[in-house]
mmCIF file of C-alpha atoms in Angstrom:
data_model
loop_
_atom_site.group_PDB
_atom_site.id
_atom_site.type_symbol
_atom_site.label_atom_id
_atom_site.label_comp_id
_atom_site.label_asym_id
_atom_site.label_seq_id
_atom_site.Cartn_x
_atom_site.Cartn_y
_atom_site.Cartn_z
ATOM 1 C CA UNK B 1 15.026 -8.210 -4.444
ATOM 2 C CA UNK B 2 11.466 -6.950 -4.020
ATOM 3 C CA UNK B 3 10.356 -3.803 -2.242
ATOM 4 C CA UNK B 4 6.943 -3.449 -0.622
ATOM 5 C CA UNK B 5 5.955 0.202 -0.184
ATOM 6 C CA UNK B 6 3.069 1.011 2.141
ATOM 7 C CA UNK B 7 1.671 4.476 1.488
ATOM 8 C CA UNK B 8 0.491 6.693 4.317
ATOM 9 C CA UNK B 9 1.179 9.833 6.295
ATOM 10 C CA UNK B 10 3.354 10.076 9.426
ATOM 11 C CA UNK B 11 1.939 11.286 12.731
ATOM 12 C CA UNK B 12 -0.404 9.909 15.372
ATOM 13 C CA UNK B 13 -3.369 11.810 13.936
ATOM 14 C CA UNK B 14 -3.200 9.712 10.740
ATOM 15 C CA UNK B 15 -2.688 6.250 12.227
ATOM 16 C CA UNK B 16 -6.188 4.816 11.684
ATOM 17 C CA UNK B 17 -7.236 6.993 8.766
ATOM 18 C CA UNK B 18 -8.353 5.490 5.468
ATOM 19 C CA UNK B 19 -5.438 7.096 3.604
ATOM 20 C CA UNK B 20 -3.015 5.105 5.794
ATOM 21 C CA UNK B 21 -4.298 1.644 4.962
ATOM 22 C CA UNK B 22 -1.130 1.035 2.898
ATOM 23 C CA UNK B 23 0.941 1.468 6.046
ATOM 24 C CA UNK B 24 -1.386 -0.838 7.986
ATOM 25 C CA UNK B 25 -1.108 -3.587 5.364
ATOM 26 C CA UNK B 26 2.700 -3.303 5.215
ATOM 27 C CA UNK B 27 2.840 -3.519 9.011
ATOM 28 C CA UNK B 28 0.643 -6.640 8.876
ATOM 29 C CA UNK B 29 3.015 -8.196 6.350
ATOM 30 C CA UNK B 30 6.009 -7.490 8.609
ATOM 31 C CA UNK B 31 4.243 -8.981 11.620
ATOM 32 C CA UNK B 32 2.585 -11.963 9.929
ATOM 33 C CA UNK B 33 5.700 -13.096 8.068
ATOM 34 C CA UNK B 34 8.093 -12.492 10.968
ATOM 35 C CA UNK B 35 10.195 -9.737 9.462
ATOM 36 C CA UNK B 36 12.345 -7.566 11.756
ATOM 37 C CA UNK B 37 10.525 -4.640 13.356
ATOM 38 C CA UNK B 38 10.241 -1.525 11.232
ATOM 39 C CA UNK B 39 12.901 1.014 12.222
ATOM 40 C CA UNK B 40 13.367 4.649 11.279
ATOM 41 C CA UNK B 41 15.742 5.168 8.361
ATOM 42 C CA UNK B 42 17.022 8.704 7.876
ATOM 43 C CA UNK B 43 18.768 7.568 4.709
ATOM 44 C CA UNK B 44 15.523 6.599 3.007
ATOM 45 C CA UNK B 45 13.123 8.966 4.831
ATOM 46 C CA UNK B 46 10.932 6.184 6.079
ATOM 47 C CA UNK B 47 10.386 3.204 8.314
ATOM 48 C CA UNK B 48 12.213 0.148 7.026
ATOM 49 C CA UNK B 49 12.352 -3.603 7.535
ATOM 50 C CA UNK B 50 14.430 -5.987 5.442
ATOM 51 C CA UNK B 51 14.177 -9.746 5.472
ATOM 52 C CA UNK B 52 13.880 -12.900 3.399
ATOM 53 C CA UNK B 53 10.666 -14.446 2.066
ATOM 54 C CA UNK B 54 10.767 -17.748 0.150
ATOM 55 C CA UNK B 55 14.519 -17.267 -0.402
ATOM 56 C CA UNK B 56 14.080 -13.779 -1.907
ATOM 57 C CA UNK B 57 15.318 -10.614 -0.240
ATOM 58 C CA UNK B 58 12.453 -8.237 0.516
ATOM 59 C CA UNK B 59 12.450 -4.671 1.790
ATOM 60 C CA UNK B 60 9.376 -3.118 3.403
ATOM 61 C CA UNK B 61 9.379 0.686 3.265
ATOM 62 C CA UNK B 62 6.882 3.130 4.751
ATOM 63 C CA UNK B 63 7.862 6.587 3.458
ATOM 64 C CA UNK B 64 7.573 9.289 6.130
ATOM 65 C CA UNK B 65 7.752 12.145 3.618
ATOM 66 C CA UNK B 66 3.959 12.644 3.586
ATOM 67 C CA UNK B 67 1.915 11.126 0.810
ATOM 68 C CA UNK B 68 2.589 13.558 -2.032
ATOM 69 C CA UNK B 69 6.391 13.206 -1.726
ATOM 70 C CA UNK B 70 6.569 9.418 -1.348
ATOM 71 C CA UNK B 71 8.333 9.002 -4.681
ATOM 72 C CA UNK B 72 11.635 10.498 -3.504
ATOM 73 C CA UNK B 73 11.922 7.949 -0.687
ATOM 74 C CA UNK B 74 10.982 5.056 -2.977
ATOM 75 C CA UNK B 75 13.344 6.038 -5.783
ATOM 76 C CA UNK B 76 16.280 6.469 -3.388
ATOM 77 C CA UNK B 77 15.706 2.988 -1.933
ATOM 78 C CA UNK B 78 15.296 1.403 -5.381
ATOM 79 C CA UNK B 79 18.564 2.938 -6.614
ATOM 80 C CA UNK B 80 20.487 2.037 -3.459
ATOM 81 C CA UNK B 81 19.292 -1.592 -3.492
ATOM 82 C CA UNK B 82 19.189 -1.965 -7.292
ATOM 83 C CA UNK B 83 15.466 -2.816 -7.376
ATOM 84 C CA UNK B 84 13.725 -2.791 -10.772
ATOM 85 C CA UNK B 85 10.251 -1.338 -11.381
ATOM 86 C CA UNK B 86 8.929 -4.882 -11.895
ATOM 87 C CA UNK B 87 9.985 -5.714 -8.315
ATOM 88 C CA UNK B 88 8.209 -2.713 -6.786
ATOM 89 C CA UNK B 89 4.927 -3.455 -4.967
ATOM 90 C CA UNK B 90 2.986 -0.370 -3.833
ATOM 91 C CA UNK B 91 0.122 -0.837 -1.359
ATOM 92 C CA UNK B 92 -2.400 1.992 -1.073
ATOM 93 C CA UNK B 93 -5.981 2.985 -0.375
ATOM 94 C CA UNK B 94 -8.435 2.912 -3.290
ATOM 95 C CA UNK B 95 -11.477 5.190 -3.202
ATOM 96 C CA UNK B 96 -13.066 3.429 -6.194
ATOM 97 C CA UNK B 97 -13.274 0.043 -4.451
ATOM 98 C CA UNK B 98 -15.643 -0.901 -1.613
ATOM 99 C CA UNK B 99 -14.133 -1.193 1.853
ATOM 100 C CA UNK B 100 -12.656 -4.630 2.429
ATOM 101 C CA UNK B 101 -12.016 -5.498 -1.218
ATOM 102 C CA UNK B 102 -8.670 -5.485 -2.959
ATOM 103 C CA UNK B 103 -7.354 -5.533 -6.498
ATOM 104 C CA UNK B 104 -3.888 -6.186 -7.856
ATOM 105 C CA UNK B 105 -2.843 -4.290 -10.950
ATOM 106 C CA UNK B 106 0.146 -3.278 -13.068
ATOM 107 C CA UNK B 107 0.515 -0.283 -15.348
ATOM 108 C CA UNK B 108 -2.362 1.895 -14.140
ATOM 109 C CA UNK B 109 -2.337 5.688 -13.930
ATOM 110 C CA UNK B 110 -2.232 7.485 -10.585
ATOM 111 C CA UNK B 111 -6.018 7.843 -10.660
ATOM 112 C CA UNK B 112 -5.898 10.979 -8.541
ATOM 113 C CA UNK B 113 -3.916 9.326 -5.738
ATOM 114 C CA UNK B 114 -1.106 11.760 -4.866
ATOM 115 C CA UNK B 115 1.147 9.116 -3.330
ATOM 116 C CA UNK B 116 0.926 6.847 -6.357
ATOM 117 C CA UNK B 117 1.421 9.787 -8.715
ATOM 118 C CA UNK B 118 4.522 10.836 -6.781
ATOM 119 C CA UNK B 119 6.001 7.357 -7.309
ATOM 120 C CA UNK B 120 5.064 7.342 -11.008
ATOM 121 C CA UNK B 121 6.755 10.728 -11.434
ATOM 122 C CA UNK B 122 9.863 9.615 -9.524
ATOM 123 C CA UNK B 123 10.422 6.271 -11.261
ATOM 124 C CA UNK B 124 9.213 7.538 -14.653
ATOM 125 C CA UNK B 125 6.792 4.690 -15.252
ATOM 126 C CA UNK B 126 3.458 3.142 -14.284
ATOM 127 C CA UNK B 127 4.895 -0.358 -14.766
ATOM 128 C CA UNK B 128 4.982 -1.510 -11.156
ATOM 129 C CA UNK B 129 2.707 -3.717 -9.063
ATOM 130 C CA UNK B 130 -0.070 -2.120 -7.070
ATOM 131 C CA UNK B 131 -2.166 -3.664 -4.317
ATOM 132 C CA UNK B 132 -5.224 -1.422 -4.143
ATOM 133 C CA UNK B 133 -7.171 -1.732 -0.883
ATOM 134 C CA UNK B 134 -10.776 -0.533 -1.006
ATOM 135 C CA UNK B 135 -11.883 2.152 1.450
ATOM 136 C CA UNK B 136 -15.162 3.377 -0.113
ATOM 137 C CA UNK B 137 -18.576 3.253 1.445
ATOM 138 C CA UNK B 138 -21.270 1.501 -0.587
ATOM 139 C CA UNK B 139 -24.991 1.979 -1.189
ATOM 140 C CA UNK B 140 -27.610 -0.608 -0.260
ATOM 141 C CA UNK B 141 -27.159 -1.993 -3.779
ATOM 142 C CA UNK B 142 -23.402 -2.409 -3.330
ATOM 143 C CA UNK B 143 -22.327 0.438 -5.594
ATOM 144 C CA UNK B 144 -19.457 2.666 -4.503
ATOM 145 C CA UNK B 145 -20.430 6.032 -2.992
ATOM 146 C CA UNK B 146 -17.449 8.197 -4.015
ATOM 147 C CA UNK B 147 -17.182 11.557 -2.236
ATOM 148 C CA UNK B 148 -16.431 14.547 -4.443
ATOM 149 C CA UNK B 149 -14.712 17.918 -4.015
ATOM 150 C CA UNK B 150 -13.763 18.877 -0.465
ATOM 151 C CA UNK B 151 -15.616 15.855 0.898
ATOM 152 C CA UNK B 152 -13.112 13.515 -0.778
ATOM 153 C CA UNK B 153 -10.115 14.833 1.173
ATOM 154 C CA UNK B 154 -11.961 14.785 4.487
ATOM 155 C CA UNK B 155 -13.187 11.243 3.797
ATOM 156 C CA UNK B 156 -9.786 9.723 2.976
ATOM 157 C CA UNK B 157 -8.126 11.580 5.860
ATOM 158 C CA UNK B 158 -10.930 10.556 8.213
ATOM 159 C CA UNK B 159 -10.765 7.636 10.597
ATOM 160 C CA UNK B 160 -12.276 4.259 9.773
ATOM 161 C CA UNK B 161 -15.734 3.908 11.298
ATOM 162 C CA UNK B 162 -16.119 1.729 14.372
ATOM 163 C CA UNK B 163 -17.840 -0.889 12.185
ATOM 164 C CA UNK B 164 -14.960 -0.832 9.687
ATOM 165 C CA UNK B 165 -12.395 -1.088 12.478
ATOM 166 C CA UNK B 166 -13.915 -4.414 13.548
ATOM 167 C CA UNK B 167 -12.893 -6.019 10.246
ATOM 168 C CA UNK B 168 -9.859 -3.844 9.420
ATOM 169 C CA UNK B 169 -7.373 -6.361 10.832
ATOM 170 C CA UNK B 170 -8.808 -9.134 8.632
ATOM 171 C CA UNK B 171 -8.673 -6.824 5.575
ATOM 172 C CA UNK B 172 -5.009 -6.062 6.282
ATOM 173 C CA UNK B 173 -4.194 -9.740 6.798
ATOM 174 C CA UNK B 174 -5.881 -10.680 3.495
ATOM 175 C CA UNK B 175 -3.951 -7.934 1.692
ATOM 176 C CA UNK B 176 -0.684 -9.127 3.275
ATOM 177 C CA UNK B 177 -1.487 -12.658 2.026
ATOM 178 C CA UNK B 178 -1.953 -11.242 -1.482
ATOM 179 C CA UNK B 179 1.507 -9.665 -1.276
ATOM 180 C CA UNK B 180 2.957 -12.972 -0.092
ATOM 181 C CA UNK B 181 1.390 -14.710 -3.099
ATOM 182 C CA UNK B 182 2.926 -12.125 -5.454
ATOM 183 C CA UNK B 183 6.332 -12.821 -3.917
ATOM 184 C CA UNK B 184 5.840 -16.590 -3.993
ATOM 185 C CA UNK B 185 4.095 -17.273 -7.318
ATOM 186 C CA UNK B 186 4.102 -13.991 -9.228
ATOM 187 C CA UNK B 187 1.681 -11.204 -9.977
ATOM 188 C CA UNK B 188 -0.445 -13.186 -12.468
ATOM 189 C CA UNK B 189 -1.189 -15.891 -9.905
ATOM 190 C CA UNK B 190 -2.088 -13.263 -7.324
ATOM 191 C CA UNK B 191 -4.372 -11.482 -9.794
ATOM 192 C CA UNK B 192 -6.130 -14.752 -10.607
ATOM 193 C CA UNK B 193 -6.699 -15.389 -6.915
ATOM 194 C CA UNK B 194 -7.700 -11.935 -5.672
ATOM 195 C CA UNK B 195 -9.116 -9.971 -8.633
#
């Protein structure tokens, strides 16, 4: 069994913020691959959908614990469903990648992302799959413009610009396709395709 974890914060004020792109991608996966609607799970402190993809059981979990406590929700679900770290796929925003790009990785540090760090701390390892979805603005030369200090928090918790929102659905669909490829052919194949 695989588990797809979309990282984000609960509440209407966070719905279209950059920090919630993990939730948006997980929701796209549920919709695009005809999984049951996400429902509130008090047991796992999150929104949950469970279904079958290419004959494998898959759970989709959106922790509602707020970002920096995501790990408790994830660990509880993994223990209850007997999911190994190698079958954990975490989808989250990545400030070091340009908006609209994505990278698949395994074994990276938290990199300052509180949600990812919470999961690392909870499961005791970095050895899980991450789908990192770029949210950064870029210069005219295509280099990432990374906010620093207080500006970083306000940027990631800020809403996508109107220009970004026009392509956000396509970004989420592409990221959901990457997850589907991981499930179907493995992480190496997905890395070769999307990295």
